[in-house]
C-alpha positions as YAML, in Angstrom:
chain: A
units: angstrom
residues:
- id: 1
  name: MET
  ca: [-0.05, 0.03, -0.14]
- id: 2
  name: ASN
  ca: [2.88, 2.45, -0.06]
- id: 3
  name: MET
  ca: [2.89, 5.32, -1.82]
- id: 4
  name: ILE
  ca: [6.14, 6.04, -4.34]
- id: 5
  name: ASP
  ca: [6.76, 8.38, -6.10]
- id: 6
  name: PRO
  ca: [8.07, 8.46, -9.65]
- id: 7
  name: PHE
  ca: [11.69, 8.95, -8.30]
- id: 8
  name: GLY
  ca: [11.29, 6.25, -6.07]
- id: 9
  name: ARG
  ca: [10.73, 8.31, -2.64]
- id: 10
  name: THR
  ca: [8.31, 6.83, -0.38]
- id: 11
  name: ILE
  ca: [5.63, 9.24, 0.61]
- id: 12
  name: SER
  ca: [5.26, 8.43, 4.36]
- id: 13
  name: TYR
  ca: [4.76, 11.92, 5.83]
- id: 14
  name: LEU
  ca: [1.58, 14.05, 5.70]
- id: 15
  name: ARG
  ca: [0.97, 17.42, 6.97]
- id: 16
  name: VAL
  ca: [-2.65, 19.03, 7.01]
- id: 17
  name: SER
  ca: [-3.19, 22.54, 7.26]
- id: 18
  name: VAL
  ca: [-6.65, 22.35, 9.09]
- id: 19
  name: THR
  ca: [-7.15, 26.23, 8.37]
- id: 20
  name: ASP
  ca: [-5.19, 28.97, 6.65]
- id: 21
  name: ARG
  ca: [-6.37, 31.16, 9.51]
- id: 22
  name: CYS
  ca: [-4.28, 32.91, 12.06]
- id: 23
  name: ASP
  ca: [-4.36, 34.98, 14.87]
- id: 24
  name: PHE
  ca: [-0.68, 36.61, 14.08]
- id: 25
  name: ARG
  ca: [0.08, 38.45, 10.98]
- id: 26
  name: CYS
  ca: [4.08, 37.85, 10.56]
- id: 27
  name: THR
  ca: [5.53, 39.67, 8.53]
- id: 28
  name: TYR
  ca: [7.55, 37.36, 6.56]
- id: 29
  name: CYS
  ca: [4.05, 35.03, 6.20]
- id: 30
  name: MET
  ca: [1.26, 36.96, 4.97]
- id: 31
  name: ALA
  ca: [0.09, 40.55, 4.36]
- id: 32
  name: GLU
  ca: [-1.72, 42.53, 7.38]
- id: 33
  name: ASP
  ca: [-4.92, 42.70, 5.62]
- id: 34
  name: MET
  ca: [-4.98, 38.95, 4.56]
- id: 35
  name: ALA
  ca: [-8.74, 37.72, 2.76]
- id: 36
  name: PHE
  ca: [-9.03, 34.33, 4.26]
- id: 37
  name: LEU
  ca: [-10.91, 31.17, 2.59]
- id: 38
  name: PRO
  ca: [-14.77, 31.57, 3.19]
- id: 39
  name: LYS
  ca: [-15.96, 28.79, 5.63]
- id: 40
  name: LYS
  ca: [-18.06, 27.31, 3.51]
- id: 41
  name: ASP
  ca: [-15.08, 26.24, 1.16]
- id: 42
  name: LEU
  ca: [-13.33, 24.49, 4.46]
- id: 43
  name: LEU
  ca: [-13.45, 20.47, 4.75]
- id: 44
  name: SER
  ca: [-15.36, 19.61, 7.68]
- id: 45
  name: LEU
  ca: [-13.42, 18.19, 10.43]
- id: 46
  name: GLU
  ca: [-15.21, 14.25, 9.53]
- id: 47
  name: GLU
  ca: [-13.88, 15.25, 6.23]
- id: 48
  name: LEU
  ca: [-10.59, 15.79, 6.98]
- id: 49
  name: ASP
  ca: [-10.33, 12.79, 9.34]
- id: 50
  name: ARG
  ca: [-11.64, 10.52, 6.41]
- id: 51
  name: LEU
  ca: [-8.95, 12.29, 3.96]
- id: 52
  name: CYS
  ca: [-6.46, 11.52, 6.55]
- id: 53
  name: THR
  ca: [-7.56, 8.13, 7.07]
- id: 54
  name: VAL
  ca: [-7.42, 7.14, 3.72]
- id: 55
  name: PHE
  ca: [-3.72, 8.56, 3.84]
- id: 56
  name: ILE
  ca: [-2.69, 6.44, 6.84]
- id: 57
  name: GLU
  ca: [-4.20, 3.34, 4.74]
- id: 58
  name: LYS
  ca: [-1.68, 4.04, 2.11]
- id: 59
  name: GLY
  ca: [1.35, 3.93, 4.41]
- id: 60
  name: VAL
  ca: [1.52, 7.75, 5.92]
- id: 61
  name: LYS
  ca: [3.29, 6.77, 9.13]
- id: 62
  name: ARG
  ca: [3.33, 10.56, 10.47]
- id: 63
  name: LEU
  ca: [0.84, 12.97, 10.25]
- id: 64
  name: ARG
  ca: [1.60, 17.07, 11.56]
- id: 65
  name: LEU
  ca: [-1.52, 19.40, 11.41]
- id: 66
  name: THR
  ca: [-0.71, 22.83, 10.57]
- id: 67
  name: GLY
  ca: [-2.25, 26.12, 9.81]
- id: 68
  name: GLY
  ca: [-2.42, 28.76, 9.78]
- id: 69
  name: GLU
  ca: [-2.56, 28.46, 13.36]
- id: 70
  name: PRO
  ca: [-4.39, 25.18, 13.76]
- id: 71
  name: LEU
  ca: [-5.66, 25.54, 17.09]
- id: 72
  name: VAL
  ca: [-7.78, 28.43, 15.92]
- id: 73
  name: ARG
  ca: [-9.85, 26.13, 14.02]
- id: 74
  name: LYS
  ca: [-13.53, 25.44, 16.09]
- id: 75
  name: ASN
  ca: [-13.54, 22.13, 17.56]
- id: 76
  name: ILE
  ca: [-9.78, 21.47, 16.66]
- id: 77
  name: MET
  ca: [-9.37, 18.70, 19.64]
- id: 78
  name: HIS
  ca: [-12.34, 16.44, 18.37]
- id: 79
  name: LEU
  ca: [-10.33, 16.10, 14.91]
- id: 80
  name: VAL
  ca: [-7.08, 15.62, 17.21]
- id: 81
  name: ARG
  ca: [-8.93, 12.64, 19.12]
- id: 82
  name: GLN
  ca: [-10.17, 11.11, 16.30]
- id: 83
  name: LEU
  ca: [-7.22, 10.56, 14.68]
- id: 84
  name: SER
  ca: [-5.53, 9.28, 17.97]
- id: 85
  name: ARG
  ca: [-7.31, 6.26, 17.34]
- id: 86
  name: HIS
  ca: [-4.85, 5.53, 14.50]
- id: 87
  name: LEU
  ca: [-1.99, 6.27, 17.05]
- id: 88
  name: ASP
  ca: [-3.74, 3.42, 19.07]
- id: 89
  name: SER
  ca: [-3.65, 0.67, 16.61]
- id: 90
  name: GLY
  ca: [-0.38, 1.42, 15.36]
- id: 91
  name: ALA
  ca: [-0.99, 2.45, 11.86]
- id: 92
  name: LEU
  ca: [0.27, 5.96, 12.89]
- id: 93
  name: GLU
  ca: [3.65, 6.21, 14.36]
- id: 94
  name: GLU
  ca: [3.35, 10.10, 15.38]
- id: 95
  name: LEU
  ca: [0.73, 12.98, 15.33]
- id: 96
  name: THR
  ca: [1.98, 16.16, 16.05]
- id: 97
  name: LEU
  ca: [1.38, 19.86, 15.10]
- id: 98
  name: THR
  ca: [3.33, 23.07, 14.74]
- id: 99
  name: THR
  ca: [1.62, 26.00, 16.36]
- id: 100
  name: ASN
  ca: [2.41, 29.58, 17.19]
- id: 101
  name: GLY
  ca: [1.54, 28.99, 21.11]
- id: 102
  name: SER
  ca: [-0.77, 31.51, 21.43]
- id: 103
  name: GLN
  ca: [-3.48, 28.60, 22.46]
- id: 104
  name: LEU
  ca: [-1.07, 26.24, 24.16]
- id: 105
  name: SER
  ca: [-2.15, 27.12, 27.64]
- id: 106
  name: ARG
  ca: [-5.81, 26.16, 26.39]
- id: 107
  name: PHE
  ca: [-4.99, 22.85, 24.72]
- id: 108
  name: ALA
  ca: [-1.94, 21.33, 25.81]
- id: 109
  name: ALA
  ca: [-2.85, 18.86, 28.40]
- id: 110
  name: GLU
  ca: [-5.98, 17.59, 26.11]
- id: 111
  name: LEU
  ca: [-3.06, 17.06, 23.29]
- id: 112
  name: ALA
  ca: [-0.74, 15.01, 25.33]
- id: 113
  name: ASP
  ca: [-3.71, 13.06, 26.28]
- id: 114
  name: CYS
  ca: [-4.56, 12.35, 22.63]
- id: 115
  name: GLY
  ca: [-1.25, 10.98, 22.25]
- id: 116
  name: VAL
  ca: [0.62, 14.01, 21.03]
- id: 117
  name: LYS
  ca: [4.19, 13.63, 22.13]
- id: 118
  name: ARG
  ca: [6.12, 16.57, 20.87]
- id: 119
  name: ILE
  ca: [4.91, 19.71, 19.11]
- id: 120
  name: ASN
  ca: [7.12, 22.42, 17.18]
- id: 121
  name: VAL
  ca: [6.05, 26.24, 18.31]
- id: 122
  name: SER
  ca: [7.58, 28.92, 16.14]
- id: 123
  name: LEU
  ca: [9.23, 31.39, 17.57]
- id: 124
  name: ASP
  ca: [11.30, 33.96, 15.89]
- id: 125
  name: THR
  ca: [12.62, 36.51, 18.96]
- id: 126
  name: LEU
  ca: [12.71, 36.48, 22.69]
- id: 127
  name: ASP
  ca: [12.20, 40.39, 22.79]
- id: 128
  name: ALA
  ca: [8.82, 41.20, 23.73]
- id: 129
  name: ASP
  ca: [8.59, 44.55, 21.04]
- id: 130
  name: LYS
  ca: [10.57, 42.67, 18.63]
- id: 131
  name: PHE
  ca: [8.26, 39.83, 18.65]
- id: 132
  name: HIS
  ca: [4.97, 42.04, 18.63]
- id: 133
  name: ALA
  ca: [6.37, 43.86, 15.76]
- id: 134
  name: ILE
  ca: [7.05, 40.68, 13.44]
- id: 135
  name: THR
  ca: [3.64, 39.09, 14.34]
- id: 136
  name: ARG
  ca: [1.88, 42.37, 14.53]
- id: 137
  name: TRP
  ca: [-1.11, 40.98, 16.31]
- id: 138
  name: GLY
  ca: [1.33, 38.80, 18.74]
- id: 139
  name: HIS
  ca: [2.57, 38.79, 22.36]
- id: 140
  name: LEU
  ca: [5.25, 36.98, 23.36]
- id: 141
  name: GLY
  ca: [4.25, 36.43, 27.12]
- id: 142
  name: LYS
  ca: [1.20, 34.30, 25.81]
- id: 143
  name: VAL
  ca: [3.26, 32.38, 24.06]
- id: 144
  name: MET
  ca: [5.87, 31.70, 26.69]
- id: 145
  name: THR
  ca: [2.80, 30.69, 29.10]
- id: 146
  name: GLY
  ca: [1.73, 28.26, 26.26]
- id: 147
  name: ILE
  ca: [5.04, 26.81, 26.43]
- id: 148
  name: ASP
  ca: [5.36, 26.45, 29.94]
- id: 149
  name: ALA
  ca: [2.01, 24.25, 29.79]
- id: 150
  name: ALA
  ca: [3.16, 22.21, 27.13]
- id: 151
  name: GLN
  ca: [6.12, 21.21, 29.24]
- id: 152
  name: ALA
  ca: [4.06, 20.58, 32.20]
- id: 153
  name: ALA
  ca: [1.99, 18.54, 30.06]
- id: 154
  name: GLY
  ca: [5.17, 16.12, 29.38]
- id: 155
  name: LEU
  ca: [5.14, 17.46, 25.39]
- id: 156
  name: LYS
  ca: [8.47, 17.81, 23.91]
- id: 157
  name: VAL
  ca: [8.52, 21.22, 22.14]
- id: 158
  name: LYS
  ca: [10.82, 22.02, 19.65]
- id: 159
  name: LEU
  ca: [11.34, 26.03, 18.44]
- id: 160
  name: ASN
  ca: [11.18, 26.76, 15.23]
- id: 161
  name: ALA
  ca: [12.99, 30.32, 14.61]
- id: 162
  name: VAL
  ca: [13.02, 32.05, 10.67]
- id: 163
  name: ALA
  ca: [16.39, 33.22, 10.08]
- id: 164
  name: LEU
  ca: [16.00, 36.83, 9.46]
- id: 165
  name: LYS
  ca: [18.56, 39.01, 8.41]
- id: 166
  name: ASP
  ca: [19.15, 42.52, 10.73]
- id: 167
  name: PHE
  ca: [16.17, 41.10, 12.58]
- id: 168
  name: ASN
  ca: [17.07, 37.81, 14.75]
- id: 169
  name: ASP
  ca: [20.66, 37.10, 13.31]
- id: 170
  name: ALA
  ca: [22.39, 38.66, 15.93]
- id: 171
  name: GLU
  ca: [19.65, 36.91, 18.52]
- id: 172
  name: LEU
  ca: [19.79, 33.27, 17.53]
- id: 173
  name: PRO
  ca: [22.99, 32.26, 19.74]
- id: 174
  name: GLU
  ca: [20.84, 33.52, 22.70]
- id: 175
  name: MET
  ca: [17.71, 31.99, 21.70]
- id: 176
  name: MET
  ca: [19.85, 28.67, 21.24]
- id: 177
  name: ARG
  ca: [21.36, 28.92, 24.83]
- id: 178
  name: TRP
  ca: [17.57, 29.64, 26.10]
- id: 179
  name: ALA
  ca: [16.24, 26.90, 24.50]
- id: 180
  name: HIS
  ca: [18.77, 24.38, 25.14]
- id: 181
  name: GLY
  ca: [18.65, 25.35, 28.82]
- id: 182
  name: ARG
  ca: [15.35, 24.35, 28.96]
- id: 183
  name: GLY
  ca: [15.52, 20.96, 27.06]
- id: 184
  name: MET
  ca: [14.33, 22.30, 23.64]
- id: 185
  name: ASP
  ca: [16.05, 21.81, 20.38]
- id: 186
  name: LEU
  ca: [15.92, 24.98, 18.10]
- id: 187
  name: THR
  ca: [15.40, 24.78, 14.32]
- id: 188
  name: VAL
  ca: [16.76, 27.64, 12.19]
- id: 189
  name: ILE
  ca: [14.68, 28.22, 8.35]
- id: 190
  name: GLU
  ca: [15.30, 30.10, 5.60]
- id: 191
  name: THR
  ca: [12.61, 32.51, 4.49]
- id: 192
  name: MET
  ca: [10.71, 31.15, 1.28]
- id: 193
  name: PRO
  ca: [9.30, 33.05, -1.63]
- id: 194
  name: MET
  ca: [5.65, 32.11, -0.93]
- id: 195
  name: GLY
  ca: [2.83, 34.73, -1.43]
- id: 196
  name: GLU
  ca: [2.91, 38.46, -1.70]
- id: 197
  name: ILE
  ca: [3.65, 40.08, 1.26]
- id: 198
  name: ASP
  ca: [4.38, 43.62, 2.48]
- id: 199
  name: ALA
  ca: [8.25, 43.15, 2.95]
- id: 200
  name: ASP
  ca: [10.65, 43.12, 0.45]
- id: 201
  name: ARG
  ca: [12.30, 39.13, 0.94]
- id: 202
  name: THR
  ca: [15.56, 40.17, -0.25]
- id: 203
  name: ASP
  ca: [16.47, 42.53, 2.41]
- id: 204
  name: GLN
  ca: [15.00, 39.74, 4.90]
- id: 205
  name: TYR
  ca: [16.81, 36.54, 3.13]
- id: 206
  name: LEU
  ca: [19.67, 34.99, 5.49]
- id: 207
  name: PRO
  ca: [21.49, 32.05, 3.90]
- id: 208
  name: LEU
  ca: [21.93, 29.57, 6.53]
- id: 209
  name: SER
  ca: [25.58, 29.05, 5.47]
- id: 210
  name: LEU
  ca: [26.44, 32.44, 6.64]
- id: 211
  name: LEU
  ca: [24.69, 32.02, 9.89]
- id: 212
  name: ARG
  ca: [26.38, 28.67, 10.66]
- id: 213
  name: ALA
  ca: [29.78, 30.46, 9.78]
- id: 214
  name: SER
  ca: [29.01, 32.67, 12.37]
- id: 215
  name: LEU
  ca: [27.53, 30.33, 14.90]
- id: 216
  name: GLU
  ca: [31.09, 28.51, 14.44]
- id: 217
  name: ARG
  ca: [32.92, 31.09, 15.80]
- id: 218
  name: GLN
  ca: [31.28, 30.37, 19.02]
- id: 219
  name: PHE
  ca: [30.36, 27.00, 19.42]
- id: 220
  name: THR
  ca: [31.37, 23.79, 18.40]
- id: 221
  name: LEU
  ca: [29.08, 22.15, 15.87]
- id: 222
  name: THR
  ca: [28.93, 18.46, 14.97]
- id: 223
  name: ASP
  ca: [26.82, 17.40, 12.03]
- id: 224
  name: ILE
  ca: [24.52, 14.19, 13.64]
- id: 225
  name: PRO
  ca: [22.52, 12.07, 11.74]
- id: 226
  name: PHE
  ca: [19.66, 12.83, 13.73]
- id: 227
  name: LYS
  ca: [16.16, 13.24, 11.97]
- id: 228
  name: THR
  ca: [12.66, 13.59, 13.10]
- id: 229
  name: GLY
  ca: [10.88, 12.98, 9.85]
- id: 230
  name: GLY
  ca: [11.27, 16.53, 8.19]
- id: 231
  name: PRO
  ca: [13.78, 18.16, 6.13]
- id: 232
  name: ALA
  ca: [16.03, 19.52, 8.96]
- id: 233
  name: ARG
  ca: [20.03, 18.61, 9.11]
- id: 234
  name: TYR
  ca: [20.89, 18.51, 12.76]
- id: 235
  name: VAL
  ca: [23.90, 19.36, 14.56]
- id: 236
  name: GLN
  ca: [25.08, 18.55, 18.03]
- id: 237
  name: VAL
  ca: [25.93, 21.95, 20.02]
- id: 238
  name: ALA
  ca: [28.94, 20.96, 22.21]
- id: 239
  name: GLU
  ca: [28.85, 23.90, 24.59]
- id: 240
  name: THR
  ca: [25.12, 23.76, 25.38]
- id: 241
  name: GLY
  ca: [24.17, 19.95, 25.10]
- id: 242
  name: GLY
  ca: [21.09, 20.75, 22.97]
- id: 243
  name: LYS
  ca: [20.56, 20.16, 19.09]
- id: 244
  name: LEU
  ca: [20.42, 22.78, 16.21]
- id: 245
  name: GLY
  ca: [18.63, 21.90, 13.06]
- id: 246
  name: PHE
  ca: [18.95, 23.99, 9.76]
- id: 247
  name: ILE
  ca: [16.05, 24.01, 6.89]
- id: 248
  name: THR
  ca: [17.76, 24.88, 4.15]
- id: 249
  name: PRO
  ca: [15.18, 25.32, 1.14]
- id: 250
  name: MET
  ca: [17.37, 28.19, -0.75]
- id: 251
  name: THR
  ca: [20.91, 27.14, -0.10]
- id: 252
  name: HIS
  ca: [20.86, 23.24, 0.27]
- id: 253
  name: ASN
  ca: [17.21, 21.96, -0.78]
- id: 254
  name: PHE
  ca: [16.25, 18.77, 0.83]
- id: 255
  name: CYS
  ca: [14.36, 17.78, -2.40]
- id: 256
  name: GLU
  ca: [16.30, 14.24, -2.87]
- id: 257
  name: SER
  ca: [14.89, 12.65, 0.25]
- id: 258
  name: CYS
  ca: [11.57, 14.51, 0.05]
- id: 259
  name: ASN
  ca: [8.97, 11.99, 1.45]
- id: 260
  name: ARG
  ca: [6.20, 14.58, 2.29]
- id: 261
  name: VAL
  ca: [2.87, 15.94, 0.99]
- id: 262
  name: ARG
  ca: [0.97, 18.66, 1.92]
- id: 263
  name: LEU
  ca: [-2.99, 18.62, 2.24]
- id: 264
  name: THR
  ca: [-5.31, 21.83, 2.56]
- id: 265
  name: CYS
  ca: [-8.17, 22.62, 4.25]
- id: 266
  name: THR
  ca: [-10.05, 22.87, 1.10]
- id: 267
  name: GLY
  ca: [-9.04, 19.02, 0.16]
- id: 268
  name: THR
  ca: [-6.46, 20.37, -2.02]
- id: 269
  name: LEU
  ca: [-2.95, 18.07, -2.59]
- id: 270
  name: TYR
  ca: [0.14, 19.83, -2.96]
- id: 271
  name: MET
  ca: [3.15, 17.38, -3.71]
- id: 272
  name: CYS
  ca: [5.63, 19.90, -3.51]
- id: 273
  name: LEU
  ca: [5.75, 22.98, -1.23]
- id: 274
  name: GLY
  ca: [7.71, 25.24, -3.82]
- id: 275
  name: GLN
  ca: [5.51, 23.97, -6.81]
- id: 276
  name: GLU
  ca: [2.35, 25.03, -8.15]
- id: 277
  name: ASP
  ca: [0.71, 21.76, -9.32]
- id: 278
  name: ALA
  ca: [-2.13, 20.49, -7.08]
- id: 279
  name: ALA
  ca: [-4.36, 17.82, -7.02]
- id: 280
  name: ASP
  ca: [-8.45, 18.18, -6.04]
- id: 281
  name: LEU
  ca: [-9.01, 15.49, -3.29]
- id: 282
  name: ARG
  ca: [-12.54, 17.22, -2.06]
- id: 283
  name: THR
  ca: [-14.59, 16.26, -5.27]
- id: 284
  name: PRO
  ca: [-13.74, 12.63, -5.46]
- id: 285
  name: LEU
  ca: [-14.25, 12.86, -1.60]
- id: 286
  name: ARG
  ca: [-18.03, 14.08, -1.65]
- id: 287
  name: ALA
  ca: [-18.62, 11.74, -5.06]
- id: 288
  name: SER
  ca: [-19.02, 8.89, -3.12]
- id: 289
  name: GLU
  ca: [-19.39, 7.24, 0.12]
- id: 290
  name: GLY
  ca: [-16.49, 4.88, -0.42]
- id: 291
  name: ASN
  ca: [-12.91, 5.99, -0.56]
- id: 292
  name: GLU
  ca: [-11.95, 4.63, -4.01]
- id: 293
  name: LEU
  ca: [-12.37, 7.45, -5.81]
- id: 294
  name: VAL
  ca: [-10.03, 9.14, -3.18]
- id: 295
  name: ALA
  ca: [-7.78, 6.97, -3.04]
- id: 296
  name: ASP
  ca: [-7.33, 6.69, -6.69]
- id: 297
  name: ALA
  ca: [-6.83, 10.29, -6.90]
- id: 298
  name: ILE
  ca: [-4.12, 10.32, -4.29]
- id: 299
  name: ASP
  ca: [-2.13, 7.33, -6.54]
- id: 300
  name: GLU
  ca: [-2.61, 9.88, -9.49]
- id: 301
  name: ALA
  ca: [-1.07, 12.95, -7.69]
- id: 302
  name: ILE
  ca: [1.99, 10.85, -6.04]
- id: 303
  name: GLY
  ca: [2.87, 9.82, -9.71]
- id: 304
  name: ARG
  ca: [3.32, 13.34, -10.74]
- id: 305
  name: LYS
  ca: [5.19, 14.63, -7.82]
- id: 306
  name: PRO
  ca: [8.02, 16.68, -8.96]
- id: 307
  name: LYS
  ca: [11.57, 16.03, -8.12]
- id: 308
  name: GLY
  ca: [12.14, 19.39, -6.65]
- id: 309
  name: HIS
  ca: [11.23, 22.94, -6.30]
- id: 310
  name: ASP
  ca: [12.79, 25.96, -7.81]
- id: 311
  name: PHE
  ca: [12.91, 28.59, -4.76]
- id: 312
  name: ILE
  ca: [14.57, 31.88, -6.13]
- id: 313
  name: ILE
  ca: [15.44, 35.11, -3.88]
- id: 314
  name: ASP
  ca: [17.23, 37.72, -5.31]
- id: 315
  name: ARG
  ca: [16.91, 41.09, -6.64]
- id: 316
  name: ARG
  ca: [16.16, 40.29, -10.28]
- id: 317
  name: THR
  ca: [13.22, 38.40, -9.13]
- id: 318
  name: SER
  ca: [10.29, 40.44, -7.54]
- id: 319
  name: ARG
  ca: [7.59, 37.85, -7.90]
- id: 320
  name: PRO
  ca: [7.29, 35.00, -5.16]
- id: 321
  name: SER
  ca: [8.00, 31.66, -6.61]
- id: 322
  name: VAL
  ca: [4.19, 30.80, -5.93]
- id: 323
  name: SER
  ca: [1.32, 32.68, -5.50]
- id: 324
  name: ARG
  ca: [0.01, 31.07, -2.57]
- id: 325
  name: HIS
  ca: [1.03, 32.04, 1.04]
- id: 326
  name: MET
  ca: [2.58, 29.62, 3.18]
- id: 327
  name: SER
  ca: [-0.63, 29.55, 5.62]
- id: 328
  name: VAL
  ca: [-2.34, 28.51, 2.91]
- id: 329
  name: THR
  ca: [-0.09, 25.30, 2.45]
- id: 330
  name: GLY
  ca: [0.84, 24.56, 5.78]
- id: 331
  name: GLY
  ca: [4.23, 25.18, 7.45]
...
């Protein structure tokens, strides 16, 4: 039942955007006056569960819920609890989510009760004023309370930080020390040219090769084979005892080992984060009470998964590589 793409890669990881809505407006992710999808266009929680189940039956072992901000979706914990049955059966190895942390104080304990073992929290700065500036609507104290709640519930927390030139690059060493001091790994990510935003991504873009070279003047970084199922490459930091991940879609893409596809809250399947080609799964899902039509549509889509993306950020390329925002596809 495994899904194998044209390049021999086994697709075992599904990322599901349960909503394109978010209670932040991060400057590198979306415009401040975002127009979100009409609620009538969204799959119901029951339909999302059904689609995820088909993917699990076809070999998906890791399932990550994303957004937007997944925890702002109404009744989202109903979906999490339904999906947790696949953990109980052993069909699914991991159920997790990526969150901005704003709602974690409400949901952390229930997430743990549903079998979620670890989560990713997006956090780009420890400076409250800078945090409010880059998220536009967010408050650092609320996120910190959420992280406290997650750790108290027994969830393993990994921090994700987008590396932004002249914003947080000088702060990242201290962020790493702070995260490792609390038992959290940190992953840094290059900004990606997705969707029209108010800022100039050329001004924001920081190649992680430069960041690593800078860090190596202060820390001893040793490459390690550690993997969590995603695209990060990890190093062990001798001075802190923690792990630091690098996600480098621009300078050193990870396409050769891609095991992922992304499902949106409207039932659109993107086979590649950096390509526009997609498959409509909502129509076959709703056309029959059985799952044969949607299973066939998934097979057809996997059969045209591309070898990789073509992200470019430079002064000559003013348009984003793909028109949709990250919040639509899922982080």
